[in-house]
Amino acid sequence: MSETKTSLNTAQRRAVAELMRVSPVADELGRRFAAAGHELHLVGGSVRDALLGRLGDDLDFCTDARPEQTLALVKGWADAIWTTGQEFGTIGLQRNGLRLEVTTYRAEAYDRVSRNPIVRYGTSLDEDLRRRDFTINAMAVSVPGHTFTDLYGGLDDLARRELRTPGTPQESFADDPLRMLRAARFAAQLRFAVAPEVRAAMVDMAADLSRITAERIRDEFVKLMCGADPVFGLRLLVETGLADQFLPELSGLKLEIDEHAQHKDVYEHTLTVVRNAIGLETDGPDFTLRFASLMHDIGKPATKAVGPDGRVSFHHHEVVGARMTKQRMQAMKFPKDVISDVTGLVALHLRFYGYGRGEWTDSAVRRYVTDAGPLLSRLHKLTRSDVTTRNRRKAANLAADYDALEERIARIEAEEDLARVRPDLDGNEIMRLLGLPPGPLVGKAWRHLKELRLERGPLTHEEAEAELRRWAEDNGV
């Protein structure tokens, strides 16, 4: 273990000085706690990120003060206070645009059966640091004194870019199995390697993840997917068996052969698509796009067929995959709107193929845009990302075809405002012209006119009235 409380070397001094320059609020808060006879330390991810030169606006502190004492110390000083985490020892506050969380020293205990920790307050910084997940998150800097504390070699591990646990990984993961998933998340976020003994424990204890609630797993997984290199983390999940505990469809792709690129299996193809999609992002991590890229081919194992000529096919795998994606996301307790967006992209990801054969009419383009709706921009990215062939001519042709489709969409949109495709008559006009009260028949007439709008483009008012009366006559209205 590294020395406990030591003078800072030159690199550490620079990092802490930068931290305090960015956040003088920390020293202000530290002086308030010291005046009341309490310790306060900047801790965990805040120290780690400061040493990595990537400190954000969220700062984490630990203290020997109890939550009610912390609350009394920050009242009148903080710009805002929230107490939603008070039962777990945490008081949140805001000061000068920074979000701060102050948590009482912990010595959490788990019964290793239930899904939630039993919060027990600790009595020292040393005890608090030992219960943290990884050594790189178990460093602290006192405020206002700036004493650096590194009991478990976190600084050395940070320099090696390696994830280790303060105690044995078996002890750490038995206390909270979610830490195994967190290891994969930090690997994805920080591009850090996982120490061999940590990886071995992840393999041996993967089944313990079943003790964790779906919501906690979901939240960690979202963070992993939004990391700098989610593919690294995803590989770790599959290789350790953790993916089988909550996302078995991912591991199931490894054995399938991709009919579009015979040189690689669907698993490798999928990871390439995820990386391609990340490369097309323009406004930071897009979980919906990334997860749709990950799930777009999960219907292939269930639809695999081998023809008389030996060729492999996966007919309708996008339909099956969308259904499987919905079921998996529901099990992971994702919000309904996120489920709808991801499954919509999975269902639509093959629609483009065939466009290059000249089979698409303007009507088909309108339907493509209308079916995608607000997902169109993401669908463009997913479809382009799905091209992973090494055949340069084929890749170039597909890219050119999609360029042509986007240009065609832009032309039709400019002419017809495709984003707002509606029938040429609204419900009120339908009721007035046919003498109908509100009800199902009005909806049927509206949908008929919308189909005509998609098929033929905008109609004049007279044409729309004539089509409506023709439909009414044909349907006995």
Coordinates of C-alpha atoms in Angstrom, one line a residue:
M1 CA 0.0 0.0 0.0
S2 CA 1.1 3.5 -0.7
E3 CA 2.0 5.9 2.2
T4 CA -1.0 7.1 4.0
K5 CA -0.9 10.9 4.3
T6 CA 2.1 12.3 2.5
S7 CA 3.4 15.6 1.1
L8 CA 2.5 15.9 -2.5
N9 CA 5.0 15.4 -5.2
T10 CA 5.3 17.9 -8.0
A11 CA 2.7 16.2 -10.3
Q12 CA 0.2 15.9 -7.4
R13 CA 0.7 19.4 -6.4
R14 CA -0.1 20.6 -9.9
A15 CA -3.2 18.5 -10.0
V16 CA -4.5 19.6 -6.6
A17 CA -3.6 23.3 -7.4
E18 CA -5.6 23.0 -10.6
L19 CA -8.5 21.5 -8.7
M20 CA -8.5 24.3 -6.2
R21 CA -8.2 26.9 -8.9
V22 CA -11.2 25.5 -10.7
S23 CA -13.1 25.0 -7.4
P24 CA -12.2 27.5 -4.6
V25 CA -15.6 26.6 -3.3
A26 CA -14.0 23.5 -1.8
D27 CA -11.8 25.5 0.5
E28 CA -14.6 27.7 1.5
L29 CA -16.7 24.7 2.5
G30 CA -13.7 23.1 4.2
R31 CA -13.2 26.1 6.4
R32 CA -16.8 26.0 7.5
F33 CA -16.5 22.4 8.6
A34 CA -13.1 22.9 10.3
A35 CA -14.5 25.8 12.3
A36 CA -17.2 23.5 13.6
G37 CA -14.6 20.8 14.5
H38 CA -15.2 18.5 11.6
E39 CA -13.1 17.0 8.8
L40 CA -13.9 17.4 5.1
H41 CA -12.2 15.7 2.2
L42 CA -12.6 15.9 -1.5
V43 CA -12.9 12.3 -2.5
G44 CA -13.5 9.6 -5.1
G45 CA -14.1 10.5 -8.7
S46 CA -13.4 14.2 -8.0
V47 CA -9.8 13.5 -7.0
R48 CA -9.4 10.9 -9.8
D49 CA -10.7 13.3 -12.4
A50 CA -8.6 16.2 -11.1
L51 CA -5.5 14.0 -11.4
L52 CA -6.5 13.0 -14.9
G53 CA -7.1 16.7 -15.8
R54 CA -10.8 16.3 -16.5
L55 CA -12.5 17.7 -13.4
G56 CA -16.2 18.6 -14.0
D57 CA -18.7 20.7 -12.1
D58 CA -19.8 17.9 -9.7
L59 CA -17.7 17.5 -6.6
D60 CA -17.9 14.7 -4.0
F61 CA -16.9 15.1 -0.4
C62 CA -16.8 12.9 2.7
T63 CA -16.9 14.0 6.3
D64 CA -17.2 12.8 9.9
A65 CA -20.1 15.2 10.4
R66 CA -23.5 13.5 10.4
P67 CA -26.1 14.5 7.8
E68 CA -28.0 16.8 10.1
Q69 CA -24.8 18.5 11.1
T70 CA -23.8 18.9 7.4
L71 CA -27.2 20.4 6.7
A72 CA -26.8 23.0 9.5
L73 CA -23.3 23.9 8.2
V74 CA -24.4 24.6 4.6
K75 CA -27.7 26.4 5.3
G76 CA -27.3 30.1 4.5
W77 CA -24.1 29.3 2.5
A78 CA -25.4 27.0 -0.3
D79 CA -27.4 28.5 -3.2
A80 CA -29.6 25.4 -3.1
I81 CA -29.9 22.3 -1.0
W82 CA -31.5 18.9 -1.6
T83 CA -31.9 16.1 1.0
T84 CA -33.1 13.2 -1.2
G85 CA -30.0 11.2 -0.2
Q86 CA -30.1 12.1 3.5
E87 CA -31.1 8.6 4.7
F88 CA -28.0 7.3 3.0
G89 CA -25.8 10.0 4.6
T90 CA -25.7 12.4 1.7
I91 CA -26.6 16.1 1.5
G92 CA -26.6 17.7 -1.9
L93 CA -26.1 21.4 -2.6
Q94 CA -25.2 24.0 -5.2
R95 CA -22.8 26.9 -4.9
N96 CA -21.6 29.2 -7.6
G97 CA -22.9 26.8 -10.4
L98 CA -21.1 23.8 -8.9
R99 CA -23.0 20.7 -7.6
L100 CA -21.6 19.3 -4.4
E101 CA -22.4 16.1 -2.5
V102 CA -21.3 15.8 1.1
T103 CA -21.5 12.2 2.5
T104 CA -20.9 11.1 6.1
Y105 CA -18.1 8.5 6.4
R106 CA -19.5 5.1 5.6
A107 CA -18.8 1.6 6.6
E108 CA -21.5 -0.1 4.6
A109 CA -22.5 -3.6 5.5
Y110 CA -24.3 -6.1 3.2
D111 CA -26.0 -9.3 4.2
R112 CA -24.8 -10.7 0.8
V113 CA -28.4 -11.9 0.2
S114 CA -30.6 -8.9 -0.2
R115 CA -30.2 -6.4 -3.0
N116 CA -29.6 -3.2 -1.0
P117 CA -26.8 -2.2 1.3
I118 CA -27.3 -1.5 5.0
V119 CA -25.9 2.0 5.6
R120 CA -23.7 2.2 8.7
Y121 CA -21.7 5.4 9.4
G122 CA -18.0 5.1 9.8
T123 CA -15.7 6.9 12.1
S124 CA -12.7 7.6 10.0
L125 CA -11.5 8.5 6.5
D126 CA -9.5 5.3 6.4
E127 CA -12.6 3.2 7.0
D128 CA -14.5 5.2 4.3
L129 CA -11.8 4.7 1.7
R130 CA -11.6 1.0 2.2
R131 CA -15.3 0.5 1.3
R132 CA -14.9 2.2 -2.0
D133 CA -15.1 0.3 -5.3
F134 CA -11.6 0.8 -6.8
T135 CA -8.3 2.2 -5.7
I136 CA -8.5 5.0 -8.2
N137 CA -11.7 6.1 -6.4
A138 CA -10.2 5.7 -3.0
M139 CA -8.0 8.8 -2.8
A140 CA -8.8 11.9 -0.9
V141 CA -7.6 15.5 -0.5
S142 CA -8.4 17.4 2.7
V143 CA -9.9 20.8 2.6
P144 CA -8.7 23.4 3.3
G145 CA -5.4 21.7 4.3
H146 CA -4.8 19.9 1.0
T147 CA -3.4 16.8 2.6
F148 CA -3.3 13.9 0.0
T149 CA -4.5 10.5 1.3
D150 CA -3.8 7.4 -0.8
L151 CA -4.1 4.2 1.3
Y152 CA -4.4 1.7 -1.5
G153 CA -2.1 2.8 -4.2
G154 CA -4.7 4.6 -6.3
L155 CA -2.2 7.0 -7.7
D156 CA 0.0 4.2 -8.9
D157 CA -3.0 2.4 -10.5
L158 CA -4.0 5.7 -12.1
A159 CA -0.6 6.0 -13.7
R160 CA -0.8 2.4 -14.9
R161 CA -4.3 2.9 -16.1
E162 CA -5.5 -0.2 -14.2
L163 CA -8.5 -1.0 -12.1
R164 CA -8.0 -2.8 -8.8
T165 CA -10.0 -3.0 -5.6
P166 CA -8.9 -1.6 -2.2
G167 CA -9.4 -5.0 -0.6
T168 CA -9.7 -8.4 -2.3
P169 CA -12.0 -8.3 -5.3
Q170 CA -13.9 -11.3 -3.9
E171 CA -14.7 -9.3 -0.7
S172 CA -15.6 -6.2 -2.6
F173 CA -17.9 -7.9 -5.2
A174 CA -19.5 -10.1 -2.5
D175 CA -20.5 -6.9 -0.7
D176 CA -21.8 -5.2 -3.8
P177 CA -21.9 -7.3 -7.0
L178 CA -22.8 -4.2 -9.1
R179 CA -19.1 -3.3 -8.7
M180 CA -18.3 -6.0 -11.3
L181 CA -20.5 -4.1 -13.8
R182 CA -18.9 -0.8 -12.7
A183 CA -15.5 -2.3 -13.5
A184 CA -16.6 -2.7 -17.1
R185 CA -18.1 0.8 -17.0
F186 CA -14.9 2.4 -15.9
A187 CA -13.0 0.4 -18.5
A188 CA -15.3 1.9 -21.1
Q189 CA -15.2 5.5 -19.7
L190 CA -11.5 5.7 -18.9
R191 CA -10.1 3.2 -21.3
F192 CA -8.4 1.4 -18.3
A193 CA -7.4 -2.2 -18.1
V194 CA -8.8 -4.5 -15.4
A195 CA -6.3 -6.2 -13.1
P196 CA -6.0 -10.0 -13.7
E197 CA -7.3 -10.8 -10.2
V198 CA -10.3 -8.5 -10.6
R199 CA -11.1 -10.0 -14.0
A200 CA -10.9 -13.5 -12.5
A201 CA -13.2 -12.6 -9.7
M202 CA -15.7 -11.2 -12.2
V203 CA -15.7 -14.5 -14.0
D204 CA -16.1 -16.5 -10.8
M205 CA -18.8 -14.3 -9.3
A206 CA -20.8 -13.2 -12.4
A207 CA -23.9 -15.0 -11.2
D208 CA -24.0 -12.8 -8.0
L209 CA -25.2 -10.0 -10.3
S210 CA -28.6 -11.5 -9.9
R211 CA -28.8 -10.0 -6.5
I212 CA -28.9 -6.5 -8.0
T213 CA -32.1 -4.7 -9.0
A214 CA -32.8 -4.2 -12.7
E215 CA -32.8 -0.4 -12.2
R216 CA -29.2 -0.3 -10.8
I217 CA -28.0 -2.6 -13.5
R218 CA -29.7 -0.4 -16.1
D219 CA -28.1 2.8 -14.8
E220 CA -24.6 1.3 -14.8
F221 CA -25.1 -0.1 -18.3
V222 CA -26.2 3.2 -19.7
K223 CA -23.1 4.8 -18.3
L224 CA -21.0 2.1 -19.9
M225 CA -22.7 2.6 -23.2
C226 CA -22.1 6.3 -23.1
G227 CA -18.4 5.9 -22.2
A228 CA -15.5 6.8 -24.5
D229 CA -15.0 3.2 -25.6
P230 CA -18.1 1.1 -24.8
V231 CA -16.9 -1.7 -27.1
F232 CA -14.0 -2.4 -24.6
G233 CA -16.5 -2.6 -21.8
L234 CA -18.9 -4.7 -23.8
R235 CA -16.2 -7.2 -24.6
L236 CA -15.4 -7.4 -20.9
L237 CA -19.0 -8.1 -20.1
V238 CA -19.1 -11.0 -22.6
E239 CA -15.7 -12.5 -21.7
T240 CA -16.5 -12.5 -18.0
G241 CA -20.0 -13.9 -18.4
L242 CA -21.6 -10.8 -16.9
A243 CA -23.5 -10.1 -20.1
D244 CA -25.3 -13.4 -19.7
Q245 CA -26.8 -12.2 -16.4
F246 CA -28.8 -9.3 -17.9
L247 CA -28.1 -9.1 -21.7
P248 CA -27.6 -12.7 -22.9
E249 CA -28.6 -11.7 -26.5
L250 CA -25.2 -10.0 -26.8
S251 CA -23.2 -13.1 -26.1
G252 CA -25.6 -15.1 -28.3
L253 CA -24.4 -13.2 -31.4
K254 CA -20.9 -14.7 -31.2
L255 CA -21.8 -17.9 -33.0
E256 CA -23.7 -16.4 -35.9
I257 CA -22.3 -15.7 -39.3
D258 CA -23.2 -12.4 -40.9
E259 CA -24.6 -12.9 -44.4
H260 CA -23.5 -9.4 -45.4
A261 CA -19.9 -9.9 -44.5
Q262 CA -18.9 -13.6 -44.4
H263 CA -15.4 -12.8 -43.0
K264 CA -16.8 -11.9 -39.6
D265 CA -19.5 -13.2 -37.2
V266 CA -22.4 -11.1 -36.2
Y267 CA -20.9 -10.3 -32.8
E268 CA -17.8 -8.7 -34.4
H269 CA -20.0 -7.0 -37.0
T270 CA -22.2 -5.6 -34.2
L271 CA -19.3 -4.1 -32.2
T272 CA -18.0 -2.5 -35.4
V273 CA -21.5 -1.0 -36.0
V274 CA -21.4 0.5 -32.5
R275 CA -18.0 2.0 -33.2
N276 CA -19.2 3.3 -36.5
A277 CA -22.3 4.9 -35.0
I278 CA -20.2 6.6 -32.3
G279 CA -18.1 8.1 -35.1
L280 CA -21.2 9.7 -36.6
E281 CA -22.4 11.4 -33.4
T282 CA -22.3 15.2 -33.4
D283 CA -23.7 16.2 -30.0
G284 CA -22.0 13.9 -27.5
P285 CA -23.0 10.3 -26.6
D286 CA -26.4 9.2 -27.9
F287 CA -27.5 6.2 -25.9
T288 CA -30.5 5.5 -28.1
L289 CA -28.3 5.3 -31.3
R290 CA -25.6 3.3 -29.5
F291 CA -28.0 0.8 -28.0
A292 CA -29.9 0.4 -31.3
S293 CA -26.6 -0.3 -33.0
L294 CA -25.9 -2.9 -30.3
M295 CA -29.3 -4.6 -30.7
H296 CA -30.0 -4.2 -34.4
D297 CA -29.0 -7.8 -35.3
I298 CA -30.1 -9.7 -32.1
G299 CA -32.9 -11.3 -34.1
K300 CA -30.5 -13.3 -36.3
P301 CA -29.9 -16.3 -34.1
A302 CA -33.7 -17.0 -33.9
T303 CA -34.1 -16.5 -37.7
K304 CA -31.0 -18.3 -39.1
A305 CA -31.7 -20.6 -42.0
V306 CA -29.3 -22.3 -44.4
G307 CA -30.5 -22.6 -48.0
P308 CA -29.9 -25.5 -50.5
D309 CA -26.9 -23.6 -51.8
G310 CA -25.4 -23.4 -48.3
R311 CA -26.0 -19.6 -48.0
V312 CA -27.1 -18.4 -44.6
S313 CA -30.1 -16.1 -44.4
F314 CA -31.8 -14.3 -41.5
H315 CA -35.2 -13.3 -43.0
H316 CA -37.3 -10.9 -40.9
H317 CA -34.6 -10.7 -38.2
E318 CA -35.3 -7.0 -37.9
V319 CA -38.9 -7.7 -36.8
V320 CA -37.9 -10.5 -34.4
G321 CA -35.0 -8.3 -33.1
A322 CA -37.3 -5.4 -32.4
R323 CA -39.6 -7.6 -30.4
M324 CA -36.7 -9.1 -28.5
T325 CA -35.2 -5.7 -27.9
K326 CA -38.5 -4.5 -26.4
Q327 CA -38.7 -7.5 -24.1
R328 CA -35.1 -7.0 -22.9
M329 CA -35.5 -3.3 -22.3
Q330 CA -38.8 -3.8 -20.4
A331 CA -37.0 -6.3 -18.2
M332 CA -34.3 -3.7 -17.6
K333 CA -37.0 -1.1 -16.6
F334 CA -36.2 1.4 -19.3
P335 CA -38.7 4.3 -19.8
K336 CA -41.3 3.6 -22.4
D337 CA -40.2 6.4 -24.7
V338 CA -36.6 5.1 -24.8
I339 CA -37.9 1.6 -25.5
S340 CA -40.0 2.9 -28.4
D341 CA -37.2 4.8 -30.0
V342 CA -34.6 1.9 -29.8
T343 CA -37.1 -0.7 -31.0
G344 CA -38.2 1.6 -33.8
L345 CA -34.7 1.9 -35.1
V346 CA -34.1 -1.9 -34.9
A347 CA -37.3 -2.5 -36.8
L348 CA -36.4 0.0 -39.5
H349 CA -32.6 -0.6 -39.9
L350 CA -33.0 -2.9 -43.0
R351 CA -35.6 -0.7 -44.8
F352 CA -33.0 1.0 -46.9
Y353 CA -31.6 -2.1 -48.6
G354 CA -33.2 -2.4 -52.0
Y355 CA -33.1 1.3 -52.6
G356 CA -30.1 1.0 -54.9
R357 CA -32.0 -1.4 -57.2
G358 CA -34.2 1.5 -58.2
E359 CA -37.4 0.0 -56.7
W360 CA -38.3 3.1 -54.5
T361 CA -41.0 5.4 -55.7
D362 CA -41.6 8.8 -54.2
S363 CA -44.3 7.1 -52.2
A364 CA -41.8 4.7 -50.7
V365 CA -39.5 7.6 -49.7
R366 CA -42.5 9.4 -48.1
R367 CA -43.3 6.2 -46.1
Y368 CA -39.7 5.8 -45.1
V369 CA -39.6 9.3 -43.7
T370 CA -43.0 9.1 -42.1
D371 CA -42.3 5.7 -40.4
A372 CA -39.0 7.0 -39.0
G373 CA -40.6 10.3 -37.8
P374 CA -38.3 12.0 -35.3
L375 CA -35.9 9.0 -35.5
L376 CA -34.9 9.8 -39.1
S377 CA -31.6 11.4 -38.3
R378 CA -30.6 8.5 -36.1
L379 CA -31.8 6.0 -38.7
H380 CA -29.5 7.7 -41.3
K381 CA -26.6 7.1 -38.9
L382 CA -27.6 3.5 -38.0
T383 CA -28.0 2.6 -41.6
R384 CA -24.7 4.0 -42.6
S385 CA -23.0 2.4 -39.6
D386 CA -24.3 -1.0 -40.6
V387 CA -22.1 -1.1 -43.7
T388 CA -19.0 -3.0 -42.5
T389 CA -18.0 -4.8 -45.6
R390 CA -14.4 -4.9 -46.5
N391 CA -15.3 -4.9 -50.2
R392 CA -14.5 -1.2 -51.0
R393 CA -16.6 -1.2 -54.2
K394 CA -19.7 -2.5 -52.4
A395 CA -19.2 -0.1 -49.5
A396 CA -18.8 2.8 -51.9
N397 CA -21.9 1.8 -53.8
L398 CA -24.0 1.6 -50.6
A399 CA -22.7 4.9 -49.4
A400 CA -23.5 6.5 -52.8
D401 CA -27.0 5.0 -52.7
Y402 CA -27.7 6.4 -49.2
D403 CA -26.3 9.8 -50.3
A404 CA -28.8 9.7 -53.1
L405 CA -31.6 8.7 -50.8
E406 CA -30.9 11.5 -48.4
E407 CA -30.7 14.0 -51.3
R408 CA -34.1 12.7 -52.5
I409 CA -35.6 13.0 -49.1
A410 CA -34.3 16.6 -48.9
R411 CA -35.9 17.4 -52.3
I412 CA -39.3 15.9 -51.4
E413 CA -39.2 17.4 -47.9
A414 CA -38.6 20.8 -49.5
E415 CA -41.6 20.3 -51.8
E416 CA -44.0 18.7 -49.4
D417 CA -42.9 19.2 -45.8
L418 CA -42.6 15.5 -45.1
A419 CA -42.0 16.1 -41.4
R420 CA -45.7 17.1 -41.1
V421 CA -47.4 14.7 -43.5
R422 CA -51.1 14.9 -42.8
P423 CA -54.2 14.2 -44.9
D424 CA -55.3 17.0 -47.1
L425 CA -58.6 17.2 -45.1
D426 CA -58.7 17.3 -41.3
G427 CA -61.2 15.6 -39.0
N428 CA -63.5 18.6 -38.8
E429 CA -63.7 18.8 -42.6
I430 CA -64.3 15.1 -42.9
M431 CA -67.2 15.3 -40.4
R432 CA -68.7 18.3 -42.2
L433 CA -68.5 16.8 -45.7
L434 CA -69.9 13.4 -44.7
G435 CA -72.2 14.6 -42.0
L436 CA -70.6 12.3 -39.4
P437 CA -70.3 12.7 -35.6
P438 CA -67.0 12.1 -33.9
G439 CA -66.2 8.4 -33.9
P440 CA -64.3 5.5 -35.5
L441 CA -65.5 6.2 -39.0
V442 CA -63.9 9.6 -39.0
G443 CA -60.6 8.0 -38.0
K444 CA -60.9 5.4 -40.9
A445 CA -61.6 8.2 -43.4
W446 CA -58.6 10.2 -42.0
R447 CA -56.3 7.2 -42.4
H448 CA -57.5 6.6 -45.9
L449 CA -56.7 10.1 -46.9
K450 CA -53.3 9.9 -45.3
E451 CA -52.5 6.8 -47.3
L452 CA -53.4 8.7 -50.4
R453 CA -51.2 11.5 -49.3
L454 CA -48.3 9.2 -48.9
E455 CA -48.9 7.4 -52.2
R456 CA -49.6 10.4 -54.4
G457 CA -48.2 13.4 -52.6
P458 CA -50.3 16.6 -51.9
L459 CA -53.8 16.7 -53.3
T460 CA -55.8 19.8 -54.1
H461 CA -58.8 20.5 -51.9
E462 CA -61.1 19.4 -54.7
E463 CA -59.2 16.2 -55.3
A464 CA -59.2 15.4 -51.6
E465 CA -63.0 16.0 -51.4
A466 CA -63.6 13.8 -54.4
E467 CA -61.5 11.0 -52.9
L468 CA -63.3 11.2 -49.6
R469 CA -66.7 10.9 -51.2
R470 CA -65.5 8.0 -53.3
W471 CA -64.2 6.3 -50.1
A472 CA -67.6 7.0 -48.3
E473 CA -69.5 5.5 -51.2
D474 CA -67.3 2.4 -51.4
N475 CA -67.7 1.9 -47.7
G476 CA -71.4 2.6 -47.4
V477 CA -71.0 5.7 -45.3

